[in-house]
Amino acid sequence: MGISPSSDKKTVERRVVITGIGLVSPLGIGTKESWDSLLQGKSGVSKISRFDVSGYSSKIAGQIPDFDPLDFIEKKEVRKMDEFIHYAIAAADIAVKDSGIGHAALNGTRTGVYVGSGIGGIGFIEQTHKTLLEKGPGRVSPFFLVATIINEASGQISIKFGAKGPNSATATACTTGTHAVGDSFRIIARGDADIMIAGGSEAPITPLGLAGFCALRALSVRNDEPERASRPFDAERDGFIISEGAGIVIMEELGAAIKREANIYAEVVGYGMSADAYHVAAPSLDGDGAVQCMSKALVDGAIEPKEIDYINAHGTSTPYNDKIETAAIKKLFGDHAYKIGVNSTKSMTGHLLGAAGGLEVGFSILCLKNQIMPPTINYENPDPECDLDYIPNTARPAEVRYALTNSFGFGGTNGSLVLKRFED
């Protein structure tokens, strides 16, 4: 027996809004905690404490303070999941509660989940490999595979809330969270779901994870000053800070959100994707991929470049990324680039890899809602090649109607979203 399409599916694209935000970050467990720390210019970067880092070139990271998975997951289930799934479930739980939507409304075929990760369960993989070598295959956990594969974050969230609609996961490196939100925007707009739980999660601070990025020479080695190590656009930047956490949002079709009198944070109006087709780990020197990505997001939202007030930049604090992203912004926006507030919240959170996009979407939405731009901290030494308004060191009240958020990942995969302050 066939299943007929939903009777409320529209042939025209529907408007999509954000009604809940769930953030678990080095700045705090919870959206308010992370946002308040961000506005205060606090750094979440510290010396790595969970394993011996004496042999590593970089010894610092953005670690979540005092996270206890038992606050969100039953004890018997915790050991069946890697930490990236713990963080995803926690952020989803926070987002759902923030939305006020209730579990009953999520239970069914019109709610979907789209939560990705750049690396997935690397910690669980490391632990299991050690068990295999020391104790043999008979001692490998039966939960090994379901604890580590990337789509299990989405799977566990769908089980928790009974969401039976579209269920997917993306693994597009540092662009993962942005792609998940953008793809969810498309899913709702075309009528395949009314609600999406979307974002990214990452738990990469492990011996192997840290060693890999150290070998790549991508990380800051300002080990004696952890809080000052992430310094996007600053002339003395020397690499990014590896971090952990999750950023997840609740996305809804506008009519349904209004009908239930939801608190609407912002509207998603444009989404762009592109590829550098240049290098496995470095951005294209001409910045063309970033230009194309941002341009496509503007065109998708029918937004003129001069209408953008704020950009949450990818801003990793690496020598190449920051100057190339700056050049791309100037190329696309022309003289207007100097009128846009451009910041990098990674100056405080570090780089959450696959979770960065979800976290930064959340921050951009809160910027629109509260009409205040978070700062870029540790901006002390101007770089002639990075000469935009980076909102240095102190948050700034501002009129923000349209915000753009960027994510650029290894493999040259790019994503940009345009968000709009919600207006009835």
CSV table of C-alpha atoms in Angstrom, one decimal:
chain,number,residue,atom,x,y,z
A,1,MET,CA,0.0,0.0,0.0
A,2,GLY,CA,1.5,3.4,-1.0
A,3,ILE,CA,1.7,6.4,1.2
A,4,SER,CA,0.2,9.6,-0.2
A,5,PRO,CA,2.1,12.9,0.1
A,6,SER,CA,1.1,15.1,3.0
A,7,SER,CA,-1.9,17.2,2.2
A,8,ASP,CA,-0.3,20.4,3.4
A,9,LYS,CA,2.7,20.1,1.2
A,10,LYS,CA,3.1,23.4,-0.8
A,11,THR,CA,4.4,23.9,-4.3
A,12,VAL,CA,5.8,27.3,-3.4
A,13,GLU,CA,8.6,27.7,-1.0
A,14,ARG,CA,7.6,28.4,2.6
A,15,ARG,CA,9.2,30.8,5.1
A,16,VAL,CA,11.4,29.3,7.8
A,17,VAL,CA,12.1,30.7,11.2
A,18,ILE,CA,14.3,29.9,14.2
A,19,THR,CA,12.3,29.3,17.4
A,20,GLY,CA,14.9,27.6,19.7
A,21,ILE,CA,18.6,27.7,20.3
A,22,GLY,CA,20.7,25.1,22.2
A,23,LEU,CA,24.4,25.8,22.8
A,24,VAL,CA,26.9,23.7,24.6
A,25,SER,CA,30.3,25.4,24.3
A,26,PRO,CA,33.6,26.2,26.1
A,27,LEU,CA,31.8,29.4,27.3
A,28,GLY,CA,29.1,27.4,29.1
A,29,ILE,CA,26.5,24.8,29.1
A,30,GLY,CA,23.4,26.5,27.9
A,31,THR,CA,22.5,29.3,25.5
A,32,LYS,CA,22.3,32.1,28.0
A,33,GLU,CA,25.6,31.1,29.6
A,34,SER,CA,27.4,31.0,26.3
A,35,TRP,CA,25.9,34.2,25.0
A,36,ASP,CA,26.5,36.2,28.2
A,37,SER,CA,30.1,35.1,28.3
A,38,LEU,CA,30.5,36.0,24.6
A,39,LEU,CA,29.2,39.5,25.2
A,40,GLN,CA,31.6,39.9,28.1
A,41,GLY,CA,34.5,39.0,25.9
A,42,LYS,CA,35.4,36.0,28.0
A,43,SER,CA,37.7,33.3,26.6
A,44,GLY,CA,36.8,29.6,26.9
A,45,VAL,CA,40.4,28.5,26.0
A,46,SER,CA,42.5,26.8,28.7
A,47,LYS,CA,45.4,24.3,29.2
A,48,ILE,CA,44.3,20.8,28.2
A,49,SER,CA,43.7,18.8,31.4
A,50,ARG,CA,42.3,15.5,30.4
A,51,PHE,CA,45.4,13.8,29.1
A,52,ASP,CA,49.2,14.4,29.1
A,53,VAL,CA,50.1,17.0,26.5
A,54,SER,CA,53.8,17.4,27.3
A,55,GLY,CA,54.8,16.0,23.9
A,56,TYR,CA,52.4,18.2,21.9
A,57,SER,CA,53.3,21.4,20.2
A,58,SER,CA,49.8,22.8,21.1
A,59,LYS,CA,48.7,22.2,24.6
A,60,ILE,CA,45.5,24.3,24.8
A,61,ALA,CA,41.9,23.9,23.8
A,62,GLY,CA,38.3,25.1,24.2
A,63,GLN,CA,37.0,22.6,26.8
A,64,ILE,CA,33.4,22.5,28.0
A,65,PRO,CA,33.4,23.3,31.7
A,66,ASP,CA,31.9,20.7,34.1
A,67,PHE,CA,29.8,18.9,31.5
A,68,ASP,CA,27.9,15.9,32.9
A,69,PRO,CA,26.0,13.8,30.4
A,70,LEU,CA,23.8,12.4,33.1
A,71,ASP,CA,22.1,15.8,33.2
A,72,PHE,CA,20.6,14.9,29.8
A,73,ILE,CA,20.9,11.2,29.2
A,74,GLU,CA,20.0,8.1,31.3
A,75,LYS,CA,23.0,6.5,33.0
A,76,LYS,CA,22.6,3.1,31.2
A,77,GLU,CA,22.7,4.9,27.8
A,78,VAL,CA,25.7,7.2,28.4
A,79,ARG,CA,28.3,4.4,27.9
A,80,LYS,CA,26.8,3.5,24.5
A,81,MET,CA,27.7,6.9,23.0
A,82,ASP,CA,30.7,8.9,22.2
A,83,GLU,CA,31.0,12.4,23.7
A,84,PHE,CA,30.0,14.1,20.4
A,85,ILE,CA,26.6,12.4,20.8
A,86,HIS,CA,26.3,13.5,24.4
A,87,TYR,CA,26.9,17.1,23.4
A,88,ALA,CA,24.4,16.8,20.5
A,89,ILE,CA,21.6,15.4,22.8
A,90,ALA,CA,22.3,18.1,25.4
A,91,ALA,CA,22.2,20.9,22.9
A,92,ALA,CA,19.0,19.5,21.3
A,93,ASP,CA,17.4,19.2,24.7
A,94,ILE,CA,18.3,22.8,25.5
A,95,ALA,CA,17.0,24.0,22.1
A,96,VAL,CA,13.7,22.1,22.4
A,97,LYS,CA,13.1,23.5,25.9
A,98,ASP,CA,13.9,27.0,24.6
A,99,SER,CA,11.4,26.7,21.8
A,100,GLY,CA,8.6,25.8,24.2
A,101,ILE,CA,7.3,23.4,21.5
A,102,GLY,CA,6.8,20.3,23.7
A,103,HIS,CA,7.6,16.7,23.0
A,104,ALA,CA,4.2,15.9,21.8
A,105,ALA,CA,4.4,18.3,18.9
A,106,LEU,CA,7.7,16.8,17.9
A,107,ASN,CA,6.5,13.3,17.8
A,108,GLY,CA,5.6,12.4,14.2
A,109,THR,CA,6.5,12.4,10.6
A,110,ARG,CA,6.5,16.2,10.2
A,111,THR,CA,9.6,16.7,12.5
A,112,GLY,CA,13.0,15.9,11.2
A,113,VAL,CA,16.6,15.9,12.5
A,114,TYR,CA,19.7,17.0,10.7
A,115,VAL,CA,22.8,17.0,13.0
A,116,GLY,CA,26.3,16.4,11.7
A,117,SER,CA,29.9,16.2,12.9
A,118,GLY,CA,33.2,16.7,11.2
A,119,ILE,CA,35.0,13.8,12.8
A,120,GLY,CA,32.4,11.8,14.8
A,121,GLY,CA,33.4,9.5,17.6
A,122,ILE,CA,37.1,9.7,17.5
A,123,GLY,CA,37.5,9.3,21.3
A,124,PHE,CA,35.5,6.1,21.4
A,125,ILE,CA,37.4,4.8,18.5
A,126,GLU,CA,40.7,5.5,20.2
A,127,GLN,CA,39.5,3.7,23.4
A,128,THR,CA,38.2,0.8,21.5
A,129,HIS,CA,41.3,0.3,19.5
A,130,LYS,CA,43.3,0.2,22.7
A,131,THR,CA,41.0,-2.5,24.0
A,132,LEU,CA,41.3,-4.5,20.8
A,133,LEU,CA,45.1,-4.4,21.0
A,134,GLU,CA,45.4,-5.1,24.7
A,135,LYS,CA,42.5,-7.6,25.3
A,136,GLY,CA,41.5,-8.9,21.9
A,137,PRO,CA,38.4,-8.6,19.6
A,138,GLY,CA,36.2,-10.4,22.1
A,139,ARG,CA,36.3,-7.4,24.4
A,140,VAL,CA,35.3,-4.8,21.9
A,141,SER,CA,32.0,-3.1,22.9
A,142,PRO,CA,28.9,-4.2,21.0
A,143,PHE,CA,28.0,-0.5,21.0
A,144,PHE,CA,31.3,0.5,19.2
A,145,LEU,CA,29.8,1.3,15.8
A,146,VAL,CA,26.6,3.0,16.9
A,147,ALA,CA,28.6,5.0,19.4
A,148,THR,CA,30.9,6.5,16.8
A,149,ILE,CA,29.3,6.9,13.4
A,150,ILE,CA,28.3,10.4,12.6
A,151,ASN,CA,24.6,10.0,11.8
A,152,GLU,CA,24.0,8.5,15.3
A,153,ALA,CA,23.8,12.0,16.7
A,154,SER,CA,20.7,12.6,14.5
A,155,GLY,CA,19.5,9.1,15.2
A,156,GLN,CA,19.6,9.4,19.0
A,157,ILE,CA,17.9,12.8,18.9
A,158,SER,CA,15.1,11.5,16.7
A,159,ILE,CA,14.6,8.6,19.1
A,160,LYS,CA,14.6,10.9,22.1
A,161,PHE,CA,11.9,13.1,20.7
A,162,GLY,CA,10.0,10.7,18.4
A,163,ALA,CA,10.9,12.7,15.3
A,164,LYS,CA,10.0,10.5,12.3
A,165,GLY,CA,10.5,12.9,9.5
A,166,PRO,CA,13.6,13.5,7.4
A,167,ASN,CA,16.7,12.2,9.3
A,168,SER,CA,20.2,12.9,8.0
A,169,ALA,CA,23.7,14.0,8.9
A,170,THR,CA,26.4,15.8,7.0
A,171,ALA,CA,30.2,15.5,7.5
A,172,THR,CA,31.6,18.5,5.7
A,173,ALA,CA,34.4,19.3,8.0
A,174,CYS,CA,34.2,22.8,9.5
A,175,THR,CA,31.2,23.6,7.4
A,176,THR,CA,29.1,20.8,8.8
A,177,GLY,CA,26.8,22.8,11.1
A,178,THR,CA,26.1,25.5,8.5
A,179,HIS,CA,25.3,22.9,5.9
A,180,ALA,CA,23.0,21.1,8.3
A,181,VAL,CA,21.0,24.3,9.0
A,182,GLY,CA,21.0,25.3,5.4
A,183,ASP,CA,19.8,21.9,4.2
A,184,SER,CA,17.1,21.9,6.9
A,185,PHE,CA,16.0,25.3,5.6
A,186,ARG,CA,15.5,23.8,2.2
A,187,ILE,CA,13.7,20.7,3.6
A,188,ILE,CA,11.1,22.9,5.4
A,189,ALA,CA,10.8,25.4,2.5
A,190,ARG,CA,9.9,22.7,0.0
A,191,GLY,CA,7.4,21.2,2.4
A,192,ASP,CA,9.0,17.9,3.4
A,193,ALA,CA,8.9,18.8,7.1
A,194,ASP,CA,7.4,21.5,9.3
A,195,ILE,CA,10.0,21.3,12.1
A,196,MET,CA,13.7,20.5,11.9
A,197,ILE,CA,16.2,20.0,14.7
A,198,ALA,CA,19.5,21.1,13.1
A,199,GLY,CA,23.1,21.8,13.7
A,200,GLY,CA,26.5,20.2,14.5
A,201,SER,CA,28.4,18.5,17.3
A,202,GLU,CA,32.1,17.7,17.9
A,203,ALA,CA,34.3,16.1,20.5
A,204,PRO,CA,37.8,16.2,19.0
A,205,ILE,CA,40.0,16.9,22.0
A,206,THR,CA,41.6,13.5,22.2
A,207,PRO,CA,45.2,12.4,22.0
A,208,LEU,CA,44.9,11.4,18.3
A,209,GLY,CA,42.7,14.3,17.4
A,210,LEU,CA,45.1,16.8,18.9
A,211,ALA,CA,48.2,15.0,17.4
A,212,GLY,CA,46.7,15.2,13.9
A,213,PHE,CA,46.1,18.9,14.0
A,214,CYS,CA,49.5,19.5,15.6
A,215,ALA,CA,51.1,17.5,12.8
A,216,LEU,CA,49.2,19.6,10.3
A,217,ARG,CA,50.7,22.7,12.0
A,218,ALA,CA,47.3,24.3,12.1
A,219,LEU,CA,47.0,25.0,15.8
A,220,SER,CA,48.2,28.0,17.9
A,221,VAL,CA,51.3,27.3,20.0
A,222,ARG,CA,50.7,30.3,22.3
A,223,ASN,CA,50.6,27.8,25.2
A,224,ASP,CA,51.6,30.2,28.0
A,225,GLU,CA,48.6,32.5,27.3
A,226,PRO,CA,45.6,30.3,26.5
A,227,GLU,CA,43.0,33.1,26.8
A,228,ARG,CA,45.0,35.2,24.3
A,229,ALA,CA,45.8,32.5,21.8
A,230,SER,CA,42.8,32.8,19.5
A,231,ARG,CA,43.3,36.1,17.8
A,232,PRO,CA,41.4,36.3,14.5
A,233,PHE,CA,42.5,39.0,12.1
A,234,ASP,CA,45.3,40.1,14.4
A,235,ALA,CA,48.8,40.4,12.9
A,236,GLU,CA,50.2,38.0,15.4
A,237,ARG,CA,47.7,35.2,14.9
A,238,ASP,CA,49.5,31.8,14.7
A,239,GLY,CA,46.8,29.1,14.3
A,240,PHE,CA,43.4,28.1,15.6
A,241,ILE,CA,42.3,26.5,18.9
A,242,ILE,CA,40.7,23.1,18.8
A,243,SER,CA,37.4,23.0,20.7
A,244,GLU,CA,34.4,20.9,21.5
A,245,GLY,CA,30.7,21.3,21.9
A,246,ALA,CA,27.4,21.6,19.9
A,247,GLY,CA,25.2,24.2,18.4
A,248,ILE,CA,21.6,23.1,17.5
A,249,VAL,CA,18.6,25.2,16.5
A,250,ILE,CA,14.8,24.5,16.2
A,251,MET,CA,13.6,25.5,12.7
A,252,GLU,CA,9.9,25.8,11.9
A,253,GLU,CA,7.6,26.8,9.1
A,254,LEU,CA,6.5,30.4,9.8
A,255,GLY,CA,2.8,29.8,9.8
A,256,ALA,CA,3.0,26.9,12.3
A,257,ALA,CA,5.3,29.0,14.6
A,258,ILE,CA,2.9,31.9,14.6
A,259,LYS,CA,-0.1,29.7,15.2
A,260,ARG,CA,1.4,28.3,18.4
A,261,GLU,CA,2.6,31.8,19.4
A,262,ALA,CA,6.2,30.8,19.4
A,263,ASN,CA,9.0,33.1,20.4
A,264,ILE,CA,10.6,33.7,17.0
A,265,TYR,CA,14.3,34.6,17.1
A,266,ALA,CA,15.0,35.2,13.4
A,267,GLU,CA,14.1,34.1,9.8
A,268,VAL,CA,16.4,32.1,7.5
A,269,VAL,CA,16.3,33.7,4.1
A,270,GLY,CA,19.3,32.6,2.1
A,271,TYR,CA,21.7,29.7,1.7
A,272,GLY,CA,24.8,29.3,-0.4
A,273,MET,CA,27.3,26.5,-1.1
A,274,SER,CA,30.4,26.3,-3.1
A,275,ALA,CA,33.8,24.5,-3.5
A,276,ASP,CA,37.3,25.9,-3.8
A,277,ALA,CA,38.4,22.9,-5.8
A,278,TYR,CA,41.9,23.9,-4.8
A,279,HIS,CA,43.5,22.1,-1.8
A,280,VAL,CA,42.6,19.5,0.8
A,281,ALA,CA,43.3,21.7,3.8
A,282,ALA,CA,44.0,25.3,2.6
A,283,PRO,CA,41.6,27.9,1.2
A,284,SER,CA,41.9,29.1,-2.3
A,285,LEU,CA,44.3,32.0,-2.4
A,286,ASP,CA,42.0,34.1,-4.7
A,287,GLY,CA,39.1,33.7,-2.2
A,288,ASP,CA,36.8,32.8,-5.1
A,289,GLY,CA,35.0,30.0,-3.3
A,290,ALA,CA,34.1,32.2,-0.4
A,291,VAL,CA,32.9,34.9,-2.8
A,292,GLN,CA,30.7,32.5,-4.7
A,293,CYS,CA,29.3,31.0,-1.5
A,294,MET,CA,28.4,34.4,0.0
A,295,SER,CA,27.0,35.6,-3.3
A,296,LYS,CA,24.8,32.6,-3.7
A,297,ALA,CA,23.4,33.1,-0.2
A,298,LEU,CA,22.5,36.7,-1.0
A,299,VAL,CA,21.0,35.8,-4.4
A,300,ASP,CA,19.0,33.0,-2.8
A,301,GLY,CA,17.5,35.5,-0.2
A,302,ALA,CA,17.0,38.2,-2.8
A,303,ILE,CA,19.3,40.4,-0.7
A,304,GLU,CA,21.5,43.2,-1.9
A,305,PRO,CA,25.0,43.3,-0.6
A,306,LYS,CA,24.4,46.8,0.9
A,307,GLU,CA,21.7,45.3,3.1
A,308,ILE,CA,24.1,43.1,5.2
A,309,ASP,CA,24.8,44.7,8.5
A,310,TYR,CA,26.8,42.0,10.3
A,311,ILE,CA,29.0,39.1,9.3
A,312,ASN,CA,29.9,36.2,11.7
A,313,ALA,CA,33.1,35.3,9.9
A,314,HIS,CA,34.7,31.9,9.7
A,315,GLY,CA,37.7,33.8,11.2
A,316,THR,CA,39.8,30.9,12.4
A,317,SER,CA,42.9,32.8,13.6
A,318,THR,CA,45.1,31.2,10.9
A,319,PRO,CA,47.3,33.3,8.8
A,320,TYR,CA,45.8,32.3,5.5
A,321,ASN,CA,42.1,32.0,6.3
A,322,ASP,CA,41.6,35.4,7.9
A,323,LYS,CA,43.3,37.5,5.1
A,324,ILE,CA,41.6,35.5,2.4
A,325,GLU,CA,38.1,35.8,4.0
A,326,THR,CA,38.7,39.5,4.4
A,327,ALA,CA,39.7,39.9,0.8
A,328,ALA,CA,36.6,37.9,-0.3
A,329,ILE,CA,34.3,40.1,1.8
A,330,LYS,CA,35.9,43.2,0.2
A,331,LYS,CA,35.6,41.7,-3.3
A,332,LEU,CA,31.9,40.9,-2.9
A,333,PHE,CA,30.7,43.9,-0.9
A,334,GLY,CA,33.0,46.7,-2.3
A,335,ASP,CA,33.0,49.9,-0.3
A,336,HIS,CA,30.1,48.6,1.9
A,337,ALA,CA,32.5,46.0,3.4
A,338,TYR,CA,33.9,48.8,5.6
A,339,LYS,CA,30.4,49.5,6.9
A,340,ILE,CA,29.7,45.9,8.0
A,341,GLY,CA,30.5,44.7,11.5
A,342,VAL,CA,32.6,41.6,10.9
A,343,ASN,CA,33.6,39.5,13.9
A,344,SER,CA,34.9,36.1,14.8
A,345,THR,CA,33.3,34.5,17.8
A,346,LYS,CA,36.1,31.9,17.6
A,347,SER,CA,38.3,34.4,19.4
A,348,MET,CA,36.4,33.3,22.5
A,349,THR,CA,35.1,29.8,21.7
A,350,GLY,CA,38.0,28.4,19.7
A,351,HIS,CA,37.1,26.3,16.6
A,352,LEU,CA,34.5,23.7,17.2
A,353,LEU,CA,35.1,22.2,13.7
A,354,GLY,CA,31.9,20.5,12.6
A,355,ALA,CA,29.9,22.2,15.5
A,356,ALA,CA,31.2,25.7,14.7
A,357,GLY,CA,28.5,26.5,12.1
A,358,GLY,CA,25.7,25.5,14.4
A,359,LEU,CA,27.1,27.5,17.3
A,360,GLU,CA,27.8,30.5,15.1
A,361,VAL,CA,24.3,30.4,13.6
A,362,GLY,CA,23.0,30.6,17.2
A,363,PHE,CA,25.2,33.6,18.0
A,364,SER,CA,24.2,35.4,14.8
A,365,ILE,CA,20.5,34.8,15.6
A,366,LEU,CA,21.1,36.3,19.1
A,367,CYS,CA,22.8,39.2,17.6
A,368,LEU,CA,19.7,39.9,15.5
A,369,LYS,CA,17.3,39.4,18.4
A,370,ASN,CA,19.2,41.5,20.8
A,371,GLN,CA,20.7,44.1,18.4
A,372,ILE,CA,24.2,43.8,19.7
A,373,MET,CA,27.3,42.6,17.9
A,374,PRO,CA,29.7,40.4,20.0
A,375,PRO,CA,33.4,41.4,19.9
A,376,THR,CA,36.5,39.9,18.4
A,377,ILE,CA,38.8,39.7,21.4
A,378,ASN,CA,42.6,39.7,21.3
A,379,TYR,CA,42.5,42.1,18.4
A,380,GLU,CA,45.6,44.1,19.4
A,381,ASN,CA,47.9,44.4,16.3
A,382,PRO,CA,46.3,45.5,13.1
A,383,ASP,CA,47.2,43.5,10.0
A,384,PRO,CA,47.3,45.7,6.9
A,385,GLU,CA,45.7,42.8,4.9
A,386,CYS,CA,42.9,42.6,7.5
A,387,ASP,CA,41.5,46.1,7.6
A,388,LEU,CA,37.7,45.7,8.2
A,389,ASP,CA,35.7,46.6,11.3
A,390,TYR,CA,36.2,43.5,13.4
A,391,ILE,CA,34.3,44.9,16.4
A,392,PRO,CA,37.6,44.8,18.4
A,393,ASN,CA,37.5,43.6,22.0
A,394,THR,CA,34.2,45.1,23.1
A,395,ALA,CA,30.6,44.2,22.2
A,396,ARG,CA,28.7,46.9,20.4
A,397,PRO,CA,25.0,47.8,20.3
A,398,ALA,CA,24.0,48.2,16.6
A,399,GLU,CA,21.0,48.1,14.3
A,400,VAL,CA,21.2,44.7,12.6
A,401,ARG,CA,18.5,43.7,10.1
A,402,TYR,CA,20.4,41.1,8.0
A,403,ALA,CA,23.3,38.9,9.2
A,404,LEU,CA,25.6,36.6,7.2
A,405,THR,CA,27.4,33.7,8.7
A,406,ASN,CA,30.3,31.9,7.0
A,407,SER,CA,31.8,28.4,7.3
A,408,PHE,CA,34.7,27.1,5.2
A,409,GLY,CA,36.0,23.5,5.6
A,410,PHE,CA,38.8,21.2,4.7
A,411,GLY,CA,38.4,19.9,1.2
A,412,GLY,CA,37.3,23.4,0.1
A,413,THR,CA,33.7,23.0,1.1
A,414,ASN,CA,31.9,26.3,1.9
A,415,GLY,CA,28.6,27.4,3.3
A,416,SER,CA,26.9,30.7,4.0
A,417,LEU,CA,23.6,31.6,5.5
A,418,VAL,CA,21.7,34.9,5.5
A,419,LEU,CA,19.5,35.5,8.5
A,420,LYS,CA,17.0,38.3,9.0
A,421,ARG,CA,15.6,40.0,12.1
A,422,PHE,CA,12.1,38.7,12.4
A,423,GLU,CA,9.4,41.3,11.4
A,424,ASP,CA,5.7,40.5,11.6
